Tab-separated table of C-alpha atoms in Angstrom:
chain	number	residue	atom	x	y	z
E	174	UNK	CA	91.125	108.708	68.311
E	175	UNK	CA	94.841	108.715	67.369
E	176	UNK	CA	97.078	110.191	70.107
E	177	UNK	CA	100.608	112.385	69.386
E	178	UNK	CA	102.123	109.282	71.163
E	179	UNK	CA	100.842	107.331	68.654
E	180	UNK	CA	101.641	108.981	65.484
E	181	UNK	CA	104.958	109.487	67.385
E	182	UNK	CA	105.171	105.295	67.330
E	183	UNK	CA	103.630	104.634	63.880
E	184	UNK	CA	106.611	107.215	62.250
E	185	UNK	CA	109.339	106.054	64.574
E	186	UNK	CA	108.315	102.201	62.769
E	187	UNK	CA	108.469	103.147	59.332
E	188	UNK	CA	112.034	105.063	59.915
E	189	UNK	CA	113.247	101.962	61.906
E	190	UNK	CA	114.121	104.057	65.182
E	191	UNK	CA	114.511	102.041	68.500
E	192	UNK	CA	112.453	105.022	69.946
E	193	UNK	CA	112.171	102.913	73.709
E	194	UNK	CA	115.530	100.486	75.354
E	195	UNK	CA	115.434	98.548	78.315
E	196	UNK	CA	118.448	98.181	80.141
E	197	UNK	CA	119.401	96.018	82.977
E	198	UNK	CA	122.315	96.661	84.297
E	199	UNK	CA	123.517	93.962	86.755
E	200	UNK	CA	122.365	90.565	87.523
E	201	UNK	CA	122.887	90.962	91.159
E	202	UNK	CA	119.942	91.417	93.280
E	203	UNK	CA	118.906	91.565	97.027
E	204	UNK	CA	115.759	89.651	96.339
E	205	UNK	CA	115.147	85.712	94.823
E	206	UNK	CA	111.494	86.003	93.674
E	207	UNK	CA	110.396	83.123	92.309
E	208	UNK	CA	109.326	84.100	88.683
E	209	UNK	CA	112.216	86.310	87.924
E	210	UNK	CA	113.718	86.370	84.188
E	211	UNK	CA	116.916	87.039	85.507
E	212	UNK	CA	119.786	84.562	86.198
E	213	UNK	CA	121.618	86.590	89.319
E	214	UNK	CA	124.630	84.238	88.982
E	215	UNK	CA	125.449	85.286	85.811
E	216	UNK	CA	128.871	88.025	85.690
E	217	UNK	CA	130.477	89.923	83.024
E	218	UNK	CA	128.481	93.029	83.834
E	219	UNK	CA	128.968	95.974	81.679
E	220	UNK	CA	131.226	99.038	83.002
E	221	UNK	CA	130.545	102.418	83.700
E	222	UNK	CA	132.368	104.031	80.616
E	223	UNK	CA	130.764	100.529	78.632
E	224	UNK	CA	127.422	101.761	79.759
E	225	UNK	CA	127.950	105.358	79.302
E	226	UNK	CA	129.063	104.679	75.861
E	227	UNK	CA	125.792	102.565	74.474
E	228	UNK	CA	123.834	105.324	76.025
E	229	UNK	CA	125.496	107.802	73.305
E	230	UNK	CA	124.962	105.213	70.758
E	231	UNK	CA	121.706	104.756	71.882
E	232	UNK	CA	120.647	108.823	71.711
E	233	UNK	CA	122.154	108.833	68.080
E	234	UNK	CA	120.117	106.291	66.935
E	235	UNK	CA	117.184	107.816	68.222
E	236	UNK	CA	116.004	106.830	71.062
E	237	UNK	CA	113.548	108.725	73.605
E	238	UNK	CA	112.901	106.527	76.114
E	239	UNK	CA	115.004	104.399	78.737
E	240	UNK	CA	113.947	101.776	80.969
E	241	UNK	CA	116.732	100.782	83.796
E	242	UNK	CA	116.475	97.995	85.813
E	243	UNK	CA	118.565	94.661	86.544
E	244	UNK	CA	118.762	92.806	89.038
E	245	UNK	CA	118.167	95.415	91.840
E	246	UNK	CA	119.790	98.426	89.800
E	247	UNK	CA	120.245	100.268	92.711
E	248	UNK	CA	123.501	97.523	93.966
E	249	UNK	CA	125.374	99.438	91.097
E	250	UNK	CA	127.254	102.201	92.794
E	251	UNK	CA	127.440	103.978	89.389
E	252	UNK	CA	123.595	104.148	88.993
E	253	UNK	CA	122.719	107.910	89.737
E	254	UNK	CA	125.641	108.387	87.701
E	255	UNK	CA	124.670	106.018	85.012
E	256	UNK	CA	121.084	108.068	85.431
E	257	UNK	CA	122.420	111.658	85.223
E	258	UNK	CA	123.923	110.787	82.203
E	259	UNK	CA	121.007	109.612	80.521
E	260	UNK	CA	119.266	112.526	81.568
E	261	UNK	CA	121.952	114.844	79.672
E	262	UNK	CA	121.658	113.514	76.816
E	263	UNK	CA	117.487	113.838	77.133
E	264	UNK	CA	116.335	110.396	77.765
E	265	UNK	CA	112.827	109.852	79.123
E	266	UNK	CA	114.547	107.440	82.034
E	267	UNK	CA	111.928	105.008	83.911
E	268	UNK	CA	113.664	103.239	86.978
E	269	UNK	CA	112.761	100.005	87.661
E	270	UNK	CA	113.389	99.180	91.682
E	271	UNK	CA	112.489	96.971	94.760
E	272	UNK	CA	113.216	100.203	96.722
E	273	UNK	CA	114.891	98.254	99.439
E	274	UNK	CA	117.822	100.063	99.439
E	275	UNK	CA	115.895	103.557	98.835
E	276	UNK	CA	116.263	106.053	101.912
E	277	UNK	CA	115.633	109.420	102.122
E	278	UNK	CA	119.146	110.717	100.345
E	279	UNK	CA	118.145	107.969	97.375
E	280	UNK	CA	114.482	109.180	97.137
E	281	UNK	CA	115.468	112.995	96.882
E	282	UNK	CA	118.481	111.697	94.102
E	283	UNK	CA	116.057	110.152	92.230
E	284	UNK	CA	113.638	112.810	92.162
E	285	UNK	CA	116.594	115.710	91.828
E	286	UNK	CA	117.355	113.592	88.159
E	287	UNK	CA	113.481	114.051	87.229
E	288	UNK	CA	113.288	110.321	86.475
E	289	UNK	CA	109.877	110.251	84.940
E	290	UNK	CA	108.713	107.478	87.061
E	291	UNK	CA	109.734	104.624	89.204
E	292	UNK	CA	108.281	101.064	89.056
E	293	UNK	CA	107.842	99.006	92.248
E	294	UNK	CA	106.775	95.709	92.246
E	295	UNK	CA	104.218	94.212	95.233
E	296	UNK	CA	103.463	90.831	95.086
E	297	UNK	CA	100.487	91.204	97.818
E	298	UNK	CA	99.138	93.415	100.643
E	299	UNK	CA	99.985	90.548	102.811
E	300	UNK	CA	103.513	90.751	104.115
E	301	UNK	CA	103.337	87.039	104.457
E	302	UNK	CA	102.703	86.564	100.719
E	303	UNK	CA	105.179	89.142	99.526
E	304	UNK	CA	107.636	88.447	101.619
E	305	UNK	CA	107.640	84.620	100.650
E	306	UNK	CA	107.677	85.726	96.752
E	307	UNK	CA	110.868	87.325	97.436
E	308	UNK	CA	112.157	85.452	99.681
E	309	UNK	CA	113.467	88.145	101.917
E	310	UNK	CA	111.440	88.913	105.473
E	311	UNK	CA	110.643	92.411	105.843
E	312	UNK	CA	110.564	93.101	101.833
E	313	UNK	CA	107.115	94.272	101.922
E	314	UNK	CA	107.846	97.094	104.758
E	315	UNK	CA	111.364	97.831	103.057
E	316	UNK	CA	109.293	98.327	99.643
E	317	UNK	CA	106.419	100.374	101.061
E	318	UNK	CA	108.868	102.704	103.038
E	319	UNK	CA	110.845	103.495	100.043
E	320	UNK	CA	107.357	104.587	98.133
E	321	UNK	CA	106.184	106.619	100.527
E	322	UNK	CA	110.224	108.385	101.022
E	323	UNK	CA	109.451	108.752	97.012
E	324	UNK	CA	105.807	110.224	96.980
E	325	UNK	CA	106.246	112.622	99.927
E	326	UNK	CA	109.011	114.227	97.426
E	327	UNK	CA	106.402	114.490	94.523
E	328	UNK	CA	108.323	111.581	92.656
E	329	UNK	CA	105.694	109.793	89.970
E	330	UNK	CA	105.797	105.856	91.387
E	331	UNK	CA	104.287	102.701	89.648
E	332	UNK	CA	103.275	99.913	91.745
E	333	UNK	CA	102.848	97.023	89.760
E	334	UNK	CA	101.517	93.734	91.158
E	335	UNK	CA	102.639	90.599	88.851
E	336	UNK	CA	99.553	88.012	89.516
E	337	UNK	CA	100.854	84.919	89.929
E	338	UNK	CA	99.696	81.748	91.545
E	339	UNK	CA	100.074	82.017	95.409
E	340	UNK	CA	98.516	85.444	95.451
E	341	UNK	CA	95.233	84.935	93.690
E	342	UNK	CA	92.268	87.811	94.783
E	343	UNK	CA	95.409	90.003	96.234
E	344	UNK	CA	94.899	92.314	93.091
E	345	UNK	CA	91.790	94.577	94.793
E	346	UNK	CA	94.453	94.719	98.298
E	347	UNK	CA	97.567	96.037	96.148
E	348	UNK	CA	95.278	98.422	93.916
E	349	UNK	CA	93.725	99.872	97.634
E	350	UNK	CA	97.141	99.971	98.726
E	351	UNK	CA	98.796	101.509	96.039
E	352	UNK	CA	95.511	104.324	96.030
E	353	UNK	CA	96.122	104.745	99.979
E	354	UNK	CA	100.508	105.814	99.322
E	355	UNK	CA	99.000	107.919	95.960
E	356	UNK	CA	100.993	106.124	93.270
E	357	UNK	CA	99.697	104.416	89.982
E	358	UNK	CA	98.711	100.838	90.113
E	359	UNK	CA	99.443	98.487	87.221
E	360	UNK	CA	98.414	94.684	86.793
E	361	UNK	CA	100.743	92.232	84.841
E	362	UNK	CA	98.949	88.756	84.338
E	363	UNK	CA	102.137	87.192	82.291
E	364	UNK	CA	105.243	85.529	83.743
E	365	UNK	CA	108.412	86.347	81.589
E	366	UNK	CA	110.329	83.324	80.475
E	367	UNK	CA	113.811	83.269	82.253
E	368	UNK	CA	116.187	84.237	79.179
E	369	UNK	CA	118.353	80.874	79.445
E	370	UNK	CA	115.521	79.417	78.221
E	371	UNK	CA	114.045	77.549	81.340
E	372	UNK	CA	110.328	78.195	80.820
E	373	UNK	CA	109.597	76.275	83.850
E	374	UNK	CA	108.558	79.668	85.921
E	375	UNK	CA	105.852	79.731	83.388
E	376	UNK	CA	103.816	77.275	85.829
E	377	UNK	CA	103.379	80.099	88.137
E	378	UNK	CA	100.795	81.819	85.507
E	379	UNK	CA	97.057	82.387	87.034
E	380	UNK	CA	94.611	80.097	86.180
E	381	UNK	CA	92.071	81.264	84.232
E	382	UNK	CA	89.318	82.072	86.599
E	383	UNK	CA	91.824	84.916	87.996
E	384	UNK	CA	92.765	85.909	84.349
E	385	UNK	CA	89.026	86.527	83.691
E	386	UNK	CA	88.714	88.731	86.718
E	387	UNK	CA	91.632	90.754	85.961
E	388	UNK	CA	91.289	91.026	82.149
E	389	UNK	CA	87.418	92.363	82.338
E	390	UNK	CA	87.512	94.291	85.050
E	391	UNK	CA	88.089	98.150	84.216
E	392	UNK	CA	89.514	98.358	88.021
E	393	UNK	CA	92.704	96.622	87.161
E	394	UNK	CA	93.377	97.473	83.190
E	395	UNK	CA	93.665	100.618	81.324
E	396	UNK	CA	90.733	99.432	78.859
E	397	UNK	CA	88.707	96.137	78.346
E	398	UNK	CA	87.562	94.736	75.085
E	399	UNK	CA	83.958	94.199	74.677
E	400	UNK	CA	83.547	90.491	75.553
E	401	UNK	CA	79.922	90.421	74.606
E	402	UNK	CA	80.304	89.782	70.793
E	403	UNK	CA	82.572	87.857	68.772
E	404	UNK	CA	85.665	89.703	67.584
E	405	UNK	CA	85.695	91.725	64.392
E	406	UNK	CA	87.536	90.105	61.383
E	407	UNK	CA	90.851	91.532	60.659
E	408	UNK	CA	90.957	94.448	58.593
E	409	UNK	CA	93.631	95.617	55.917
E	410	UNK	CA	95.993	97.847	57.896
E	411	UNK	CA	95.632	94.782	60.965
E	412	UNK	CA	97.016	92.213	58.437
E	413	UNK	CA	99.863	94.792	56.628
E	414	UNK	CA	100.607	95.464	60.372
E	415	UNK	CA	103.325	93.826	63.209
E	416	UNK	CA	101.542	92.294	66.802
E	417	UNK	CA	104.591	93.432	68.584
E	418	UNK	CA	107.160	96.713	68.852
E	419	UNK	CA	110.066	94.064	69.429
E	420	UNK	CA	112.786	94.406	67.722
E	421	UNK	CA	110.984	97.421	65.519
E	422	UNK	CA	110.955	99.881	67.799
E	423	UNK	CA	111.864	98.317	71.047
E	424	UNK	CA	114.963	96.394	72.065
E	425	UNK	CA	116.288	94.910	75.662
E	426	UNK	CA	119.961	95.103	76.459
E	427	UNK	CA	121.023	92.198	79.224
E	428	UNK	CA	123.794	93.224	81.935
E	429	UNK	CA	126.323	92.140	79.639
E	430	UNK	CA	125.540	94.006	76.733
E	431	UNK	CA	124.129	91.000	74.829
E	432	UNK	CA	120.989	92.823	72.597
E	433	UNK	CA	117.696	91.103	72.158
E	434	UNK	CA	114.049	92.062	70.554
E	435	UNK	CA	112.716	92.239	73.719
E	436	UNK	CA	112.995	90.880	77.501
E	437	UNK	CA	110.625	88.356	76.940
E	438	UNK	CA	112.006	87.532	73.737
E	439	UNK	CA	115.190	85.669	74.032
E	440	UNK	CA	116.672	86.077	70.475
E	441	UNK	CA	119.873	86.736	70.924
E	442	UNK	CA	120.861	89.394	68.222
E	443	UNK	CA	124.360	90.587	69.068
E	444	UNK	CA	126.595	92.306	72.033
E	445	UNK	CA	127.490	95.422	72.081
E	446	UNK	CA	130.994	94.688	73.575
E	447	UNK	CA	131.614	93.035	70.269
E	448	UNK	CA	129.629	95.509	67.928
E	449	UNK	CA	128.418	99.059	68.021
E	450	UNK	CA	124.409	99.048	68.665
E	451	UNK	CA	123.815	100.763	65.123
E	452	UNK	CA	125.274	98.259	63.640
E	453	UNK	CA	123.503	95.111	65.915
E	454	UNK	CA	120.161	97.776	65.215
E	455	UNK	CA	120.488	97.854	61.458
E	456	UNK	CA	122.566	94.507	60.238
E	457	UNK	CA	121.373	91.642	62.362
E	458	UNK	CA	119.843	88.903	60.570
E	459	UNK	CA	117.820	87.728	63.141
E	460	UNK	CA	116.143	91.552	63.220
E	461	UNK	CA	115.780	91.582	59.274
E	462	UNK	CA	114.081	87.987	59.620
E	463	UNK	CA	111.938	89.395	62.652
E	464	UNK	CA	111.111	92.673	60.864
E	465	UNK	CA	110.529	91.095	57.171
E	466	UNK	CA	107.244	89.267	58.188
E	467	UNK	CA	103.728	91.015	59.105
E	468	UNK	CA	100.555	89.925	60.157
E	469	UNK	CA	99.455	88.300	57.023
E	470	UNK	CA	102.196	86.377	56.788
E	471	UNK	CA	101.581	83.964	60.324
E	472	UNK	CA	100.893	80.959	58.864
E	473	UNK	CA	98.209	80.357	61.915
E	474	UNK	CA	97.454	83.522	63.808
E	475	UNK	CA	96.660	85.706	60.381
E	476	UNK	CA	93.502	83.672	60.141
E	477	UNK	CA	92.196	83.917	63.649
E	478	UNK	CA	89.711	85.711	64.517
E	479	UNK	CA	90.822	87.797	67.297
E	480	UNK	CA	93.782	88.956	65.479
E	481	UNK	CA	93.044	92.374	65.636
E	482	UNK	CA	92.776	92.984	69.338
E	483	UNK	CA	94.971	90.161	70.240
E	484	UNK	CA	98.158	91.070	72.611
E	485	UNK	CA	100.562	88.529	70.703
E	486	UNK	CA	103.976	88.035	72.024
E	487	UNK	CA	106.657	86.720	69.450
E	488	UNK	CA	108.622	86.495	72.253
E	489	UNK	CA	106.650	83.988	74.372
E	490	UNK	CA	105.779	82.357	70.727
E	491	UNK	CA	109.295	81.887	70.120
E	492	UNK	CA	109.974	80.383	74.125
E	493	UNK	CA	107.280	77.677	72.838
E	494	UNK	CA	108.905	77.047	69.506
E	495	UNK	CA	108.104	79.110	66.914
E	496	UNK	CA	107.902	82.881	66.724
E	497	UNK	CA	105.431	82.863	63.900
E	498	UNK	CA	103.339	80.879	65.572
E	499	UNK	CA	100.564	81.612	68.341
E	500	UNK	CA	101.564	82.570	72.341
E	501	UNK	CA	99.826	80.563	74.408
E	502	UNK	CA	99.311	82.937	76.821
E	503	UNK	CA	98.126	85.101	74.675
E	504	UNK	CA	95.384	83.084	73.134
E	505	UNK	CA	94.218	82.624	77.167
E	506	UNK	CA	93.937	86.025	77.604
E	507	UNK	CA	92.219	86.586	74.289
E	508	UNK	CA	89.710	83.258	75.749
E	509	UNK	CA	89.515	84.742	79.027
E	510	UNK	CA	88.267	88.546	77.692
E	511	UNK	CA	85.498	87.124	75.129
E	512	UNK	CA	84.934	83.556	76.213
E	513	UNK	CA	85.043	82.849	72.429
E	514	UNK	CA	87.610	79.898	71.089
E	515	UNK	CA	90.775	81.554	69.179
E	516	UNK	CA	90.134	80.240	66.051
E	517	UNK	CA	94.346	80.421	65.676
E	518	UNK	CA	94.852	78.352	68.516
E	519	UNK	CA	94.913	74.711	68.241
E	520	UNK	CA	95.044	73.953	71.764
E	521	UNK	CA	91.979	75.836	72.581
E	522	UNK	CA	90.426	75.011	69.364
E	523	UNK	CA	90.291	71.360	70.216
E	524	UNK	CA	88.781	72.392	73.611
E	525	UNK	CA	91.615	72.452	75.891
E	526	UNK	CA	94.018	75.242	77.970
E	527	UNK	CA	96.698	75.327	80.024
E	528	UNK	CA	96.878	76.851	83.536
E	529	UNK	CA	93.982	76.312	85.270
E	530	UNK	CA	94.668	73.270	88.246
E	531	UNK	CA	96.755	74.920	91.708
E	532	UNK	CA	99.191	71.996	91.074
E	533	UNK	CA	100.981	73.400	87.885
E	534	UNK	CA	100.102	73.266	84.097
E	535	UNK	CA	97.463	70.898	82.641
E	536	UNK	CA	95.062	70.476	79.970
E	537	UNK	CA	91.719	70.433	80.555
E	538	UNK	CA	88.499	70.346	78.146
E	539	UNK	CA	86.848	73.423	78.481
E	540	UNK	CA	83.267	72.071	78.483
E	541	UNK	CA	80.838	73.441	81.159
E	542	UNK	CA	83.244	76.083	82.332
E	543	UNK	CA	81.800	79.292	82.548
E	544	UNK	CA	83.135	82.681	81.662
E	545	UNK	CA	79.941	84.934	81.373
């Protein structure tokens, strides 16, 4: 059944309204995980009356909710300031964090500014594992101590573990520890593409026996698609419809105030030191090409058959060469939920998949593989 949320969605489409924004705010950060999107060499960050300004453009063009992270947001000094404006002008603000710098003064800050919830990324239960990830010794402790500071305040916190080769079967330790400091766990099986187009982080992906285990089991995602039948055929309103809120209702907004569809989309569509974001929003032509094209009109994916549960990323489409075309990644997870062949995939279609060997991408025939 339809939720408010929804409807709230489906409207804020057909009006055009960027109703969600992620924000970064500074390249810098304290930890050098290995899969990170972010290039922390990069400069030109925006300023604190810069920032404060897009956040008015971004409440007059509608938008409700406002994701900040970086980086490691919390090296801005400006960023409870940054926050408490957002908050006046009624943003929905999710904080994105390592929490290494949280202590108790930070904690009771964040939760004085009634930031809906805080996001906190752990790699493994293992300090050995998480620590190596980010390649600073102690990071697990530093991270834990910082959720706890948070929950004993009553602040909502997110831990999300990223699955990623080096940590395969940690996902049932994170979930038990995230249960044990009372926060929400998430799982995220998909490495973002580092937006200077080096895709080479992309090797760090799970191979697919871990992507099975996460994607069926009810334990680590909010819902699982019935995997016992093949997929229903697209119906009208799937076809008329968009696989992705980038760039219709969602954009990112990098440290320097460069705007693109989405974080893992790196189309660049305009800064916002050189143009206001209604106009970037409503005149770019790389939005009007994005937005101009629905389901029906992918010349491969319209005619697959798990089109209408698929989780299709233009953006990770687009890394691989064509944003019309099929994600990768996304026809594995489709694969890995049903063990049925994505008809709009030719690389599983002619029996092969990438991310399976310990020693990096390959392609392997699928043939007596099993996934029931």
């Amino acid at each position: 059944m339809p939720t408010l949320m929804d409807g709230i969605l489906a409207r804020a489409q057909r009006l055009g309204v960027p109703i969600s924004v992620h924000l970064d705010l500074t390249y810098r950060c304290n930890e050098r995980c290995v899969h990170c999107y972010v290039e922390h060499e990069g400069n030109g960050e925006l300023a604190t009356d810069e920032v404060t300004r897009i956040l008015k453009e971004l409440a007059s063009a509608g938008t409700l909710f406002l994701s900040i992270s970086g980086g490691e947001p919390l090296l801005r000094g400006d960023l409870f300031e940054v926050i408490e404006e957002a908050r006046s002008l009624s943003f929905d603000v999710y904080l994105k964090t390592n929490g290494l710098l949280i202590g108790p003064e930070g904690a009771r800050r964040i939760r004085s500014l009634r930031v809906h919830e805080v996001q906190v990324s752990v790699y493994s239960h293992r300090a050995q594992s998480h620590d190596g990830i980010t390649g600073v010794g102690g990071s697990l402790a530093r991270s834990l101590s910082a959720i706890r500071l948070m929950r004993s305040l009553g602040q909502r916190v997110i831990v999300t573990h990223v699955a990623m080769r080096g940590t395969e079967g940690d996902h049932p330790g994170v979930k038990a520890l995230a249960n044990e400091l009372g926060a929400v766990f998430r799982i995220d099986p998909t490495i973002t593409p580092r937006l200077n187009g080096d895709d080479s982080n992309l090797e760090l992906n799970v191979g697919r026996r871990e992507l099975v285990e996460i994607v069926r089991n009810p334990d680590y995602v909010n819902s699982v698609e019935e995997y016992c039948a093949p997929p229903a055929p697209a119906d009208v309103a799937t076809l008329e419809g968009v696989s992705c809120s980038a760039g219709f209702t969602h954009c990112y907004i990098a440290p320097n105030g460069d705007v693109y569809p989405c974080v893992q989309f790196p189309l660049l569509c305009g800064n916002l030191r050189e143009r206001t974001f209604k106009e970037i929003w409503g005149d770019s032509p790389r939005l009007k090409e994005l937005r101009a094209a629905r389901n029906r009109d992918l010349p491969v994916c319209s005619g697959c058959s798990h089109l209408s549960l698929c989780s299709r990323c233009p953006g990770l489409a687009h890394v691989e060469g064509d944003m019309w075309g099929p994600s990768a990644a996304d026809c594995e997870k489709s694969y890995a939920r049903t063990g049925i062949v994505p008809s709009g995939s030719p690389r599983l279609a002619e029996g092969k998949f990438r991310y399976w060997k310990e020693d990096g991408i390959h392609d392997r025939n699928t043939e007596g593989t099993e996934f029931r």
